[in-house]
């Protein structure tokens, strides 16, 4: 077989450049395999993340020929033959080194999601009854492997660092929708979504859905329904009146907000900005 | 001495897979200052790859099921070498741990009446595995991760721990490591430590394990003087991918067989009917017709031999391939395409469908998969007290795969995820109790810290030495060839000689580049643990002159009743020598022994 040329971004926060590596082609390989051979040969310190090598953990996200993809699931023989394969780090996150980026933004946002507050059990033994059709809605979102490629491709934050303080992003929106559709949950996160998570900033270009390796319909099944629910909650006069006069079964946004662990946690986004060195706990 | 960062907690948990997360949640909820330290990003640990499910005798599908049946299945699967008390606690407590996950948000697949659905797996008498399609590990780790965030545990990600250090009284007091992103050193002091570092599989060439499975916890405990047991027992999962070569070893869930898939050789024969061992003959179908009826009627039929415990199936596949009846790429065929509808396969096994489609270009709803054994799980590990997961070193606890005893000579599929939950929680409780009772601030000598730093940075200061990648490759090739699925004395002895050579080469490791996110350097710091666990495995394998569970000796093909009564206990002395002593198994009480006497009829 012919050689494969891999053009890999090498650098650190101070800058970097693309470097070409020419490697013998091996049948059936994925992009990550070639990178591993580069590490074992010409560039032993080439930095990239990976774990499962089977598309299940979401560690090895990168931009391959300009498109976000998992390096472990991108077969070399499915890319254009005879052309260099360009591998760059995800652009939305700060560089640590080479293909490794600081994805702590996502972990900081995850801390602000008020957790599940389950209703009372259905059976005397403390267990619940849920129908398959009802769990399947949430299961779609729980397929998420946290590769953060939807965050990477989202133009609200891709070139707008300033929006990261007020925008949860597609990954967190599907987490909100998962909880919103969870058969056991009693929390109401709609006002939090509207006021602090920047749901309104998404203008439904569906870029996130297109790159999702788990084929989660992020826009259609999570973001759009969330927008509808938030609008209903905030502006529907009947719902407003209902909240005023009827006994509430769900708690208000203020209560839900107060429940978010980030408010009390020492490593929340309220503290100093986490540095890549210490991951999400660096600010303590 | 280089500068370093330091943190102090009550309880430090090392490893953020299922066991580590569960332990940390428990300690935090008990009010202790708890931190979780992990080598990768949170949520990426190897638990995420578990596919089939978590075994728990909830009796949702078969009301006949109960903890005693699960206990019996587990002990028999482990060839009676299990720590009986751990197997009992596991079987008794697993259902509560599953229901707890549901309260924390897990969405398991359901029965028609809305309860948690359970699936069939090898060695389990009843359908017992709570699951979410074939991505149960992801559900488990995400649920625990979200719970850990909700209870406010501090998580230190991408931090490699190098060594555990003890105070003058011999209690573990500090964990010394470095941040992978910056390469800077860090020290965690605490009153109690829980190791939950997972597997050792990366020492083999073909493995389902990720780069992280370098036996860090096993080795750090051994270096700290802890007893290690049963290290010779390494599970080769019968079904890993075999082609393309670059994906060789990646796991194919046992759920394929649980859901109706069968194994065939190149002649199209369901060869497992030729390999039914006497121990399981009474409960295994001897015709294809009976085996096929069993899926719908467990009461009047016996289970198909494809669902024998993993050690039996892996050995059988190995024999077929050696006998010249393998598939084109050196495996056998796993066929579900001809037995279940495409719609059923895609619904029950979505990630297998995806994995084969994208990595091998194979549509598993249309053609059979090619599969073969892959290094998967370490049954042996840190010796712990059954009820507390305390190691033999004060202040040090271990849970999950890095601990030993629970699974004996062979682990049943599905018992790992439930093991993580049951013993992760118990380790969290016991570590909390220990921390609360411990007096004085944890202290370690500066000289010991400096020595750890110096050893770690030595390869960066050397040039023209050995490449860590070369040593890793040679180690993997050695262990695959000489300490693999079928073993023999001469090869095991040769392996020890090879390990000596590799250890010498490790003394002159050199790596280039900076300390910031340098995978070459990171690998160099993983190699000492990989060599230690390889040596423990090989030494145990030499002394266990019998075939039992995951340990098969070509020169001793039968179980030895004498060896069936002992654990092989290994220790690493302070001057780096390895000792090995057989010690009697804990004795099962009479009321539990009666569960096995039923086998007579």
CSV table of N, CA and C in Angstrom, one decimal, chain B residues 48-150:
chain,number,residue,atom,x,y,z
B,48,UNK,N,-16.6,2.9,31.3
B,48,UNK,CA,-17.5,3.4,30.2
B,48,UNK,C,-17.6,2.3,29.1
B,49,UNK,N,-16.7,1.4,29.0
B,49,UNK,CA,-16.7,0.4,27.9
B,49,UNK,C,-17.5,-0.8,28.2
B,50,UNK,N,-17.9,-1.0,29.5
B,50,UNK,CA,-18.7,-2.2,29.8
B,50,UNK,C,-19.9,-2.1,29.0
B,51,UNK,N,-20.3,-3.3,28.5
B,51,UNK,CA,-21.4,-3.3,27.6
B,51,UNK,C,-22.7,-4.0,28.1
B,52,UNK,N,-22.5,-5.2,28.5
B,52,UNK,CA,-23.7,-6.1,28.7
B,52,UNK,C,-24.6,-5.7,29.8
B,53,UNK,N,-24.1,-5.5,31.0
B,53,UNK,CA,-25.0,-5.1,32.1
B,53,UNK,C,-24.4,-5.4,33.4
B,54,UNK,N,-25.2,-5.2,34.5
B,54,UNK,CA,-24.8,-5.4,35.9
B,54,UNK,C,-25.6,-6.5,36.5
B,55,UNK,N,-25.0,-7.5,37.0
B,55,UNK,CA,-25.7,-8.7,37.5
B,55,UNK,C,-26.2,-8.4,38.9
B,56,UNK,N,-27.5,-8.6,39.1
B,56,UNK,CA,-28.2,-8.4,40.4
B,56,UNK,C,-29.4,-9.3,40.4
B,57,UNK,N,-29.6,-10.1,41.5
B,57,UNK,CA,-30.7,-11.0,41.5
B,57,UNK,C,-31.9,-10.3,42.0
B,58,UNK,N,-32.5,-9.4,41.1
B,58,UNK,CA,-33.7,-8.7,41.5
B,58,UNK,C,-34.9,-9.5,41.2
B,59,UNK,N,-34.8,-10.5,40.4
B,59,UNK,CA,-35.9,-11.4,40.1
B,59,UNK,C,-37.0,-10.7,39.3
B,60,UNK,N,-36.7,-9.7,38.5
B,60,UNK,CA,-37.7,-9.0,37.7
B,60,UNK,C,-38.2,-9.8,36.5
B,61,UNK,N,-37.3,-10.7,36.0
B,61,UNK,CA,-37.7,-11.5,34.8
B,61,UNK,C,-38.0,-12.9,35.2
B,62,UNK,N,-37.2,-13.4,36.1
B,62,UNK,CA,-37.4,-14.8,36.7
B,62,UNK,C,-37.5,-14.7,38.2
B,63,UNK,N,-38.8,-14.7,38.7
B,63,UNK,CA,-39.0,-14.6,40.1
B,63,UNK,C,-38.3,-15.6,41.0
B,64,UNK,N,-37.9,-16.7,40.3
B,64,UNK,CA,-37.2,-17.8,41.0
B,64,UNK,C,-35.8,-17.3,41.5
B,65,UNK,N,-35.3,-16.2,40.9
B,65,UNK,CA,-33.9,-15.8,41.2
B,65,UNK,C,-33.9,-15.2,42.6
B,66,UNK,N,-32.7,-15.4,43.2
B,66,UNK,CA,-32.5,-14.8,44.5
B,66,UNK,C,-31.0,-14.8,44.8
B,67,UNK,N,-30.5,-14.1,45.9
B,67,UNK,CA,-29.1,-14.0,46.1
B,67,UNK,C,-28.4,-15.3,46.2
B,68,UNK,N,-29.0,-16.3,46.7
B,68,UNK,CA,-28.3,-17.6,46.9
B,68,UNK,C,-28.0,-18.2,45.5
B,69,UNK,N,-28.9,-18.1,44.6
B,69,UNK,CA,-28.6,-18.6,43.2
B,69,UNK,C,-27.5,-17.8,42.6
B,70,UNK,N,-27.5,-16.5,42.8
B,70,UNK,CA,-26.4,-15.7,42.2
B,70,UNK,C,-25.1,-16.0,42.9
B,71,UNK,N,-25.1,-16.2,44.2
B,71,UNK,CA,-23.9,-16.5,44.9
B,71,UNK,C,-23.3,-17.9,44.4
B,72,UNK,N,-24.2,-18.8,44.2
B,72,UNK,CA,-23.8,-20.1,43.8
B,72,UNK,C,-23.2,-20.0,42.4
B,73,UNK,N,-23.9,-19.3,41.5
B,73,UNK,CA,-23.4,-19.1,40.1
B,73,UNK,C,-22.0,-18.5,40.1
B,74,UNK,N,-21.8,-17.5,41.0
B,74,UNK,CA,-20.5,-16.8,41.1
B,74,UNK,C,-19.4,-17.7,41.5
B,75,UNK,N,-19.7,-18.4,42.6
B,75,UNK,CA,-18.6,-19.3,43.1
B,75,UNK,C,-18.3,-20.4,42.1
B,76,UNK,N,-19.3,-21.0,41.5
B,76,UNK,CA,-19.0,-22.0,40.5
B,76,UNK,C,-18.2,-21.4,39.3
B,77,UNK,N,-18.6,-20.3,38.9
B,77,UNK,CA,-17.9,-19.6,37.8
B,77,UNK,C,-16.5,-19.3,38.1
B,78,UNK,N,-16.2,-19.0,39.4
B,78,UNK,CA,-14.9,-18.7,39.9
B,78,UNK,C,-14.1,-20.0,40.3
B,79,UNK,N,-14.7,-21.2,40.0
B,79,UNK,CA,-14.1,-22.5,40.3
B,79,UNK,C,-13.8,-22.6,41.8
B,80,UNK,N,-14.7,-22.0,42.6
B,80,UNK,CA,-14.7,-22.2,44.1
B,80,UNK,C,-13.5,-21.5,44.7
B,81,UNK,N,-12.8,-20.7,44.0
B,81,UNK,CA,-11.6,-20.1,44.6
B,81,UNK,C,-12.0,-18.7,45.1
B,82,UNK,N,-13.2,-18.3,44.9
B,82,UNK,CA,-13.6,-16.9,45.4
B,82,UNK,C,-13.5,-16.8,46.9
B,83,UNK,N,-13.4,-15.6,47.4
B,83,UNK,CA,-13.6,-15.3,48.8
B,83,UNK,C,-15.1,-15.4,49.0
B,84,UNK,N,-15.5,-16.4,49.7
B,84,UNK,CA,-17.0,-16.7,49.8
B,84,UNK,C,-17.7,-15.5,50.4
B,85,UNK,N,-17.1,-14.8,51.3
B,85,UNK,CA,-17.8,-13.7,52.0
B,85,UNK,C,-18.1,-12.6,51.0
B,86,UNK,N,-17.0,-12.3,50.1
B,86,UNK,CA,-17.2,-11.2,49.1
B,86,UNK,C,-18.3,-11.6,48.2
B,87,UNK,N,-18.3,-12.9,47.7
B,87,UNK,CA,-19.3,-13.4,46.8
B,87,UNK,C,-20.7,-13.3,47.4
B,88,UNK,N,-20.8,-13.5,48.7
B,88,UNK,CA,-22.1,-13.4,49.4
B,88,UNK,C,-22.6,-12.0,49.5
B,89,UNK,N,-21.7,-11.1,50.0
B,89,UNK,CA,-22.1,-9.7,50.1
B,89,UNK,C,-22.5,-9.1,48.7
B,90,UNK,N,-21.7,-9.5,47.7
B,90,UNK,CA,-22.0,-9.1,46.3
B,90,UNK,C,-23.4,-9.5,45.9
B,91,UNK,N,-23.7,-10.7,46.1
B,91,UNK,CA,-25.0,-11.2,45.6
B,91,UNK,C,-26.1,-10.6,46.4
B,92,UNK,N,-25.9,-10.4,47.7
B,92,UNK,CA,-27.0,-9.9,48.6
B,92,UNK,C,-27.2,-8.4,48.3
B,93,UNK,N,-26.2,-7.6,48.0
B,93,UNK,CA,-26.3,-6.2,48.0
B,93,UNK,C,-26.4,-5.6,46.6
B,94,UNK,N,-26.1,-6.4,45.6
B,94,UNK,CA,-26.2,-5.9,44.2
B,94,UNK,C,-27.6,-5.2,43.8
B,95,UNK,N,-28.7,-5.9,44.2
B,95,UNK,CA,-30.0,-5.3,43.8
B,95,UNK,C,-30.2,-3.9,44.4
B,96,UNK,N,-29.8,-3.7,45.7
B,96,UNK,CA,-29.9,-2.3,46.3
B,96,UNK,C,-29.1,-1.3,45.5
B,97,UNK,N,-27.9,-1.7,45.1
B,97,UNK,CA,-27.0,-0.8,44.4
B,97,UNK,C,-27.6,-0.4,43.0
B,98,UNK,N,-28.3,-1.3,42.4
B,98,UNK,CA,-28.9,-1.0,41.1
B,98,UNK,C,-30.1,0.0,41.3
B,99,UNK,N,-30.9,-0.3,42.3
B,99,UNK,CA,-32.0,0.5,42.5
B,99,UNK,C,-31.6,1.9,42.9
B,100,UNK,N,-30.5,2.0,43.6
B,100,UNK,CA,-29.9,3.3,44.0
B,100,UNK,C,-29.5,4.1,42.8
B,101,UNK,N,-28.9,3.4,41.8
B,101,UNK,CA,-28.6,4.1,40.6
B,101,UNK,C,-29.8,4.7,39.9
B,102,UNK,N,-30.9,3.9,40.0
B,102,UNK,CA,-32.1,4.4,39.4
B,102,UNK,C,-32.6,5.7,40.1
B,103,UNK,N,-32.5,5.8,41.4
B,103,UNK,CA,-32.8,7.0,42.1
B,103,UNK,C,-31.9,8.2,41.8
B,104,UNK,N,-30.7,7.8,41.3
B,104,UNK,CA,-29.8,8.9,40.9
B,104,UNK,C,-29.9,9.3,39.4
B,105,UNK,N,-30.8,8.6,38.7
B,105,UNK,CA,-31.1,9.1,37.4
B,105,UNK,C,-30.9,8.1,36.3
B,106,UNK,N,-30.3,6.9,36.6
B,106,UNK,CA,-30.1,5.9,35.5
B,106,UNK,C,-31.4,5.5,34.9
B,107,UNK,N,-31.4,5.3,33.6
B,107,UNK,CA,-32.6,4.8,32.9
B,107,UNK,C,-32.3,3.5,32.3
B,108,UNK,N,-32.6,2.4,33.0
B,108,UNK,CA,-32.4,1.1,32.5
B,108,UNK,C,-33.5,0.7,31.6
B,109,UNK,N,-33.3,-0.3,30.7
B,109,UNK,CA,-34.3,-0.8,29.9
B,109,UNK,C,-35.4,-1.5,30.8
B,110,UNK,N,-36.6,-1.6,30.3
B,110,UNK,CA,-37.7,-1.9,31.2
B,110,UNK,C,-38.4,-3.2,30.8
B,111,UNK,N,-39.0,-3.9,31.8
B,111,UNK,CA,-39.9,-5.0,31.5
B,111,UNK,C,-41.3,-4.4,31.0
B,112,UNK,N,-42.2,-5.3,30.6
B,112,UNK,CA,-43.5,-4.9,30.1
B,112,UNK,C,-44.3,-4.2,31.2
B,113,UNK,N,-44.0,-4.6,32.5
B,113,UNK,CA,-44.8,-4.0,33.6
B,113,UNK,C,-44.0,-2.9,34.3
B,114,UNK,N,-42.9,-2.4,33.6
B,114,UNK,CA,-42.3,-1.1,34.0
B,114,UNK,C,-41.1,-1.3,35.0
B,115,UNK,N,-40.7,-2.5,35.2
B,115,UNK,CA,-39.6,-2.7,36.1
B,115,UNK,C,-38.3,-2.8,35.3
B,116,UNK,N,-37.1,-3.0,36.0
B,116,UNK,CA,-35.9,-3.0,35.4
B,116,UNK,C,-35.7,-4.4,34.7
B,117,UNK,N,-35.5,-4.3,33.3
B,117,UNK,CA,-35.4,-5.5,32.5
B,117,UNK,C,-34.0,-6.2,32.8
B,118,UNK,N,-34.0,-7.5,32.7
B,118,UNK,CA,-32.7,-8.2,33.0
B,118,UNK,C,-32.4,-9.2,31.8
B,119,UNK,N,-31.1,-9.3,31.5
B,119,UNK,CA,-30.8,-10.1,30.3
B,119,UNK,C,-29.9,-11.3,30.7
B,120,UNK,N,-29.9,-12.3,29.8
B,120,UNK,CA,-29.1,-13.5,30.0
B,120,UNK,C,-27.7,-13.3,29.8
B,121,UNK,N,-26.8,-13.9,30.5
B,121,UNK,CA,-25.4,-13.9,30.3
B,121,UNK,C,-24.8,-15.2,30.7
B,122,UNK,N,-23.5,-15.4,30.3
B,122,UNK,CA,-22.9,-16.7,30.6
B,122,UNK,C,-22.7,-17.0,32.0
B,123,UNK,N,-23.0,-18.2,32.4
B,123,UNK,CA,-22.8,-18.6,33.8
B,123,UNK,C,-23.9,-18.2,34.8
B,124,UNK,N,-24.8,-17.4,34.4
B,124,UNK,CA,-25.9,-17.0,35.3
B,124,UNK,C,-27.1,-17.8,35.0
B,125,UNK,N,-27.7,-18.5,36.0
B,125,UNK,CA,-28.8,-19.4,35.8
B,125,UNK,C,-30.0,-18.7,35.2
B,126,UNK,N,-30.2,-17.5,35.7
B,126,UNK,CA,-31.4,-16.7,35.3
B,126,UNK,C,-31.0,-15.4,34.6
B,127,UNK,N,-31.9,-14.9,33.8
B,127,UNK,CA,-31.6,-13.6,33.2
B,127,UNK,C,-31.5,-12.6,34.3
B,128,UNK,N,-30.3,-11.9,34.4
B,128,UNK,CA,-30.0,-11.2,35.7
B,128,UNK,C,-29.4,-9.9,35.5
B,129,UNK,N,-29.0,-9.5,34.2
B,129,UNK,CA,-28.2,-8.3,34.0
B,129,UNK,C,-29.1,-7.1,33.7
B,130,UNK,N,-29.1,-6.2,34.7
B,130,UNK,CA,-29.7,-4.9,34.4
B,130,UNK,C,-28.9,-4.2,33.3
B,131,UNK,N,-29.6,-3.6,32.4
B,131,UNK,CA,-28.8,-3.1,31.2
B,131,UNK,C,-29.5,-1.9,30.5
B,132,UNK,N,-28.7,-1.2,29.7
B,132,UNK,CA,-29.2,-0.2,28.8
B,132,UNK,C,-28.7,-0.6,27.4
B,133,UNK,N,-29.4,-1.3,26.6
B,133,UNK,CA,-28.9,-1.8,25.3
B,133,UNK,C,-27.6,-2.5,25.6
B,134,UNK,N,-26.6,-2.1,24.8
B,134,UNK,CA,-25.2,-2.6,25.1
B,134,UNK,C,-24.3,-1.5,25.5
B,135,UNK,N,-24.8,-0.5,26.2
B,135,UNK,CA,-23.9,0.6,26.7
B,135,UNK,C,-24.2,0.8,28.2
B,136,UNK,N,-24.2,-0.3,28.9
B,136,UNK,CA,-24.6,-0.2,30.3
B,136,UNK,C,-23.5,0.5,31.1
B,137,UNK,N,-22.2,0.3,30.7
B,137,UNK,CA,-21.1,1.0,31.4
B,137,UNK,C,-21.2,2.5,31.3
B,138,UNK,N,-21.6,3.0,30.2
B,138,UNK,CA,-21.7,4.4,30.0
B,138,UNK,C,-22.8,5.0,30.9
B,139,UNK,N,-23.9,4.2,31.0
B,139,UNK,CA,-25.0,4.6,31.9
B,139,UNK,C,-24.6,4.7,33.3
B,140,UNK,N,-23.8,3.7,33.7
B,140,UNK,CA,-23.3,3.5,35.1
B,140,UNK,C,-22.4,4.7,35.4
B,141,UNK,N,-21.4,4.9,34.5
B,141,UNK,CA,-20.4,5.9,34.9
B,141,UNK,C,-21.0,7.3,34.8
B,142,UNK,N,-21.9,7.5,33.9
B,142,UNK,CA,-22.5,8.9,33.8
B,142,UNK,C,-23.4,9.2,35.0
B,143,UNK,N,-24.1,8.1,35.4
B,143,UNK,CA,-25.0,8.3,36.6
B,143,UNK,C,-24.1,8.6,37.8
B,144,UNK,N,-23.0,7.9,38.0
B,144,UNK,CA,-22.2,8.1,39.2
B,144,UNK,C,-21.4,9.5,39.1
B,145,UNK,N,-21.0,9.8,37.9
B,145,UNK,CA,-20.3,11.1,37.6
B,145,UNK,C,-21.3,12.2,38.0
B,146,UNK,N,-22.5,12.1,37.6
B,146,UNK,CA,-23.4,13.2,37.8
B,146,UNK,C,-23.8,13.3,39.3
B,147,UNK,N,-23.8,12.1,40.0
B,147,UNK,CA,-24.1,12.1,41.4
B,147,UNK,C,-22.9,12.7,42.1
B,148,UNK,N,-21.7,12.4,41.7
B,148,UNK,CA,-20.4,12.9,42.3
B,148,UNK,C,-20.4,14.4,42.2
B,149,UNK,N,-20.8,14.9,41.1
B,149,UNK,CA,-20.9,16.4,40.9
B,149,UNK,C,-22.0,17.0,41.8
B,150,UNK,N,-23.1,16.3,41.9
B,150,UNK,CA,-24.2,16.8,42.7
B,150,UNK,C,-23.9,16.8,44.2
